[in-house]
Amino acid sequence: MKLLTKNQINECVEILNKDGLLAFPTETVYGLAIKASSFDNYKHLVEVKNRPNDKPFTLMCSKIEQVKKFVEINELARKVINNFMPGPITLILKAKKDVPSFMDLNTGYIGIRIPDDKFVLNLIDLVNCPLLVPSANISNYPPAKTSDEVISYFKDSIEGVVEGKTDEAAIPSTVIKIENDKINIVRQGKLTLEMIMEKIK
């Protein structure tokens, strides 16, 4: 495992372009990323995280134009995106019909996130492909908040980790699902349903 700094972004890009796993800090917790380009990459991520293979991973994008390629965006979703992305929110939306099955696992839905972190947004732009990014932890363990915690979880089973730490009080993103023009909270993070509804009314 390579320990990298944010100044070594080209090496981070190289790891991802070679279908390696890279952990990095976000505005919430550490994420563990791989290019969202193949079923093999999806399987690799499942194996390293020791996670059930029936749970889709969040698709991390750098801009709304990227998001539009994979999900249907209705008026309600557009309001949430315009008000809260980039930010600590994951939005589960109806997948477009032609998306690869490893993205939605035939559920018909994909979780989308645009992080509020310039390094990560730049990284996705340079890779020129969305990333599959769950939190950096072995399933059923707390999400990593420092590069040291990432190393203790994964050792040499991933190719790289960006040195640093997230806010000690950081929690994973709020996850919401939009279905039939209704918002449902799937996981509570910093953003509450009340905060979301207040902004988009």
Short mmCIF file of C-alpha atoms in Angstrom, two decimals:
data_model
loop_
_atom_site.label_atom_id
_atom_site.label_comp_id
_atom_site.label_asym_id
_atom_site.label_seq_id
_atom_site.Cartn_x
_atom_site.Cartn_y
_atom_site.Cartn_z
CA MET A 1 0.00 0.00 0.00
CA LYS A 2 1.33 3.43 -0.97
CA LEU A 3 0.92 6.30 1.51
CA LEU A 4 0.33 9.39 -0.65
CA THR A 5 -0.26 13.09 -0.11
CA LYS A 6 -2.84 15.21 -1.91
CA ASN A 7 0.04 16.72 -3.92
CA GLN A 8 0.60 13.29 -5.46
CA ILE A 9 -2.74 13.33 -7.25
CA ASN A 10 -1.22 11.95 -10.46
CA GLU A 11 -0.15 8.80 -8.60
CA CYS A 12 -3.68 8.56 -7.15
CA VAL A 13 -5.10 8.79 -10.68
CA GLU A 14 -2.69 6.09 -11.87
CA ILE A 15 -3.84 3.68 -9.13
CA LEU A 16 -7.50 4.17 -10.09
CA ASN A 17 -6.79 3.94 -13.83
CA LYS A 18 -5.09 0.59 -13.20
CA ASP A 19 -8.27 -0.59 -11.42
CA GLY A 20 -6.66 -0.36 -8.00
CA LEU A 21 -8.30 0.65 -4.73
CA LEU A 22 -7.60 4.08 -3.24
CA ALA A 23 -8.76 5.46 0.12
CA PHE A 24 -9.08 9.21 0.67
CA PRO A 25 -10.64 11.67 3.12
CA THR A 26 -13.90 13.43 2.22
CA GLU A 27 -15.95 16.06 4.05
CA THR A 28 -17.62 13.19 5.90
CA VAL A 29 -15.44 10.09 6.52
CA TYR A 30 -12.74 8.26 4.54
CA GLY A 31 -13.97 6.71 1.30
CA LEU A 32 -12.62 3.60 -0.43
CA ALA A 33 -12.75 4.05 -4.19
CA ILE A 34 -12.42 2.09 -7.40
CA LYS A 35 -13.35 3.10 -10.95
CA ALA A 36 -17.00 2.42 -11.75
CA SER A 37 -16.01 0.82 -15.04
CA SER A 38 -16.55 -2.93 -14.69
CA PHE A 39 -18.21 -5.76 -12.80
CA ASP A 40 -14.72 -7.03 -11.89
CA ASN A 41 -14.00 -3.75 -10.09
CA TYR A 42 -17.31 -4.03 -8.23
CA LYS A 43 -16.44 -7.61 -7.15
CA HIS A 44 -12.96 -6.51 -6.03
CA LEU A 45 -14.48 -3.85 -3.78
CA VAL A 46 -16.99 -6.33 -2.33
CA GLU A 47 -14.20 -8.79 -1.50
CA VAL A 48 -11.89 -6.23 0.14
CA LYS A 49 -14.69 -4.77 2.27
CA ASN A 50 -16.08 -8.24 3.07
CA ARG A 51 -19.50 -6.84 2.25
CA PRO A 52 -22.69 -8.65 1.13
CA ASN A 53 -22.78 -8.63 -2.66
CA ASP A 54 -26.46 -7.62 -2.87
CA LYS A 55 -25.93 -4.03 -1.72
CA PRO A 56 -25.10 -1.45 -4.43
CA PHE A 57 -22.23 0.97 -3.83
CA THR A 58 -22.58 4.74 -3.96
CA LEU A 59 -21.58 6.26 -7.30
CA MET A 60 -19.39 9.29 -6.63
CA CYS A 61 -19.49 11.91 -9.38
CA SER A 62 -17.79 15.27 -9.88
CA LYS A 63 -20.62 17.19 -11.55
CA ILE A 64 -24.32 17.10 -12.37
CA GLU A 65 -23.61 16.33 -16.04
CA GLN A 66 -22.06 13.04 -14.94
CA VAL A 67 -25.03 12.24 -12.69
CA LYS A 68 -27.48 12.69 -15.57
CA LYS A 69 -25.88 9.82 -17.48
CA PHE A 70 -26.91 7.25 -14.88
CA VAL A 71 -30.16 8.32 -13.17
CA GLU A 72 -33.50 9.94 -13.90
CA ILE A 73 -33.73 13.42 -12.40
CA ASN A 74 -37.23 14.73 -11.71
CA GLU A 75 -38.08 18.20 -10.37
CA LEU A 76 -37.81 17.16 -6.72
CA ALA A 77 -34.40 15.55 -7.28
CA ARG A 78 -33.24 18.63 -9.17
CA LYS A 79 -34.12 20.84 -6.19
CA VAL A 80 -32.20 18.58 -3.79
CA ILE A 81 -29.18 18.47 -6.11
CA ASN A 82 -29.16 22.24 -6.64
CA ASN A 83 -29.39 22.95 -2.91
CA PHE A 84 -27.22 20.24 -1.38
CA MET A 85 -24.67 19.01 -3.92
CA PRO A 86 -21.74 19.13 -3.57
CA GLY A 87 -22.33 18.20 0.07
CA PRO A 88 -22.76 15.46 2.70
CA ILE A 89 -25.75 13.80 1.05
CA THR A 90 -26.29 10.64 -1.00
CA LEU A 91 -29.33 10.69 -3.24
CA ILE A 92 -30.89 7.37 -4.33
CA LEU A 93 -32.62 7.85 -7.67
CA LYS A 94 -34.20 5.70 -10.38
CA ALA A 95 -31.49 4.26 -12.62
CA LYS A 96 -31.60 4.75 -16.37
CA LYS A 97 -32.51 1.59 -18.25
CA ASP A 98 -29.13 1.08 -19.89
CA VAL A 99 -26.90 1.30 -16.78
CA PRO A 100 -24.58 -1.66 -16.16
CA SER A 101 -26.04 -4.14 -13.68
CA PHE A 102 -23.12 -3.76 -11.24
CA MET A 103 -24.23 -0.17 -10.59
CA ASP A 104 -27.80 -0.87 -9.50
CA LEU A 105 -27.63 -4.66 -8.91
CA ASN A 106 -30.99 -4.87 -10.71
CA THR A 107 -32.70 -2.85 -7.97
CA GLY A 108 -33.56 -0.10 -10.44
CA TYR A 109 -31.93 2.52 -8.20
CA ILE A 110 -28.48 4.08 -7.78
CA GLY A 111 -27.11 6.15 -4.89
CA ILE A 112 -25.34 9.28 -6.16
CA ARG A 113 -22.98 11.54 -4.27
CA ILE A 114 -21.04 14.69 -5.26
CA PRO A 115 -18.63 15.33 -2.37
CA ASP A 116 -17.79 18.81 -1.14
CA ASP A 117 -14.05 18.22 -1.41
CA LYS A 118 -11.93 19.86 -4.13
CA PHE A 119 -9.28 17.12 -4.13
CA VAL A 120 -11.85 14.35 -4.66
CA LEU A 121 -13.74 16.30 -7.36
CA ASN A 122 -10.46 16.97 -9.17
CA LEU A 123 -9.49 13.30 -8.83
CA ILE A 124 -12.76 12.15 -10.45
CA ASP A 125 -12.31 14.69 -13.27
CA LEU A 126 -8.76 13.46 -13.95
CA VAL A 127 -9.83 9.80 -13.94
CA ASN A 128 -12.72 10.87 -16.21
CA CYS A 129 -15.02 8.23 -14.75
CA PRO A 130 -17.31 8.09 -11.70
CA LEU A 131 -16.05 6.06 -8.77
CA LEU A 132 -17.71 3.41 -6.63
CA VAL A 133 -17.08 4.76 -3.12
CA PRO A 134 -18.36 3.20 0.12
CA SER A 135 -16.89 4.26 3.46
CA ALA A 136 -13.38 2.95 4.15
CA ASN A 137 -13.94 0.13 6.60
CA ILE A 138 -14.46 -3.60 6.77
CA SER A 139 -18.21 -4.27 6.85
CA ASN A 140 -19.74 -3.90 10.34
CA TYR A 141 -16.77 -1.86 11.61
CA PRO A 142 -16.78 1.94 12.11
CA PRO A 143 -15.82 4.07 9.08
CA ALA A 144 -12.16 5.15 9.09
CA LYS A 145 -11.49 8.80 9.90
CA THR A 146 -7.68 8.77 9.54
CA SER A 147 -5.19 7.25 7.11
CA ASP A 148 -3.79 5.22 10.03
CA GLU A 149 -7.20 3.64 10.59
CA VAL A 150 -7.44 2.81 6.87
CA ILE A 151 -4.03 1.12 7.01
CA SER A 152 -5.04 -0.92 10.07
CA TYR A 153 -8.21 -2.12 8.29
CA PHE A 154 -6.80 -2.97 4.88
CA LYS A 155 -3.00 -3.27 5.13
CA ASP A 156 -1.80 -4.46 1.69
CA SER A 157 -5.21 -5.38 0.29
CA ILE A 158 -5.55 -1.90 -1.25
CA GLU A 159 -3.09 -0.04 -3.46
CA GLY A 160 -3.05 3.42 -1.89
CA VAL A 161 -4.27 5.76 0.84
CA VAL A 162 -4.16 9.56 0.87
CA GLU A 163 -2.60 10.73 4.11
CA GLY A 164 -4.74 12.79 6.45
CA LYS A 165 -7.79 12.72 8.68
CA THR A 166 -11.38 13.85 8.69
CA ASP A 167 -13.18 15.82 11.38
CA GLU A 168 -13.28 13.74 14.57
CA ALA A 169 -17.02 14.37 14.78
CA ALA A 170 -17.57 13.46 11.12
CA ILE A 171 -20.36 11.05 10.28
CA PRO A 172 -21.31 9.41 6.97
CA SER A 173 -23.54 11.31 4.56
CA THR A 174 -27.29 11.52 4.93
CA VAL A 175 -28.86 9.05 2.49
CA ILE A 176 -32.24 9.89 1.00
CA LYS A 177 -34.37 8.06 -1.56
CA ILE A 178 -36.70 9.86 -3.93
CA GLU A 179 -39.57 7.67 -5.07
CA ASN A 180 -42.91 8.81 -6.50
CA ASP A 181 -42.12 12.45 -5.68
CA LYS A 182 -41.55 11.64 -2.03
CA ILE A 183 -38.35 11.91 0.04
CA ASN A 184 -37.51 9.11 2.49
CA ILE A 185 -34.53 9.18 4.84
CA VAL A 186 -32.57 5.93 4.51
CA ARG A 187 -29.69 6.93 6.81
CA GLN A 188 -29.53 10.00 9.01
CA GLY A 189 -26.37 12.09 8.72
CA LYS A 190 -25.69 15.76 9.39
CA LEU A 191 -28.58 16.83 7.16
CA THR A 192 -32.05 16.12 8.55
CA LEU A 193 -35.28 15.75 6.61
CA GLU A 194 -36.45 19.04 8.13
CA MET A 195 -33.34 20.86 6.86
CA ILE A 196 -33.82 19.41 3.38
CA MET A 197 -37.53 20.24 3.19
CA GLU A 198 -36.93 23.78 4.45
CA LYS A 199 -34.51 24.48 1.59
CA ILE A 200 -36.53 22.99 -1.24
CA LYS A 201 -40.06 24.12 -0.37
#
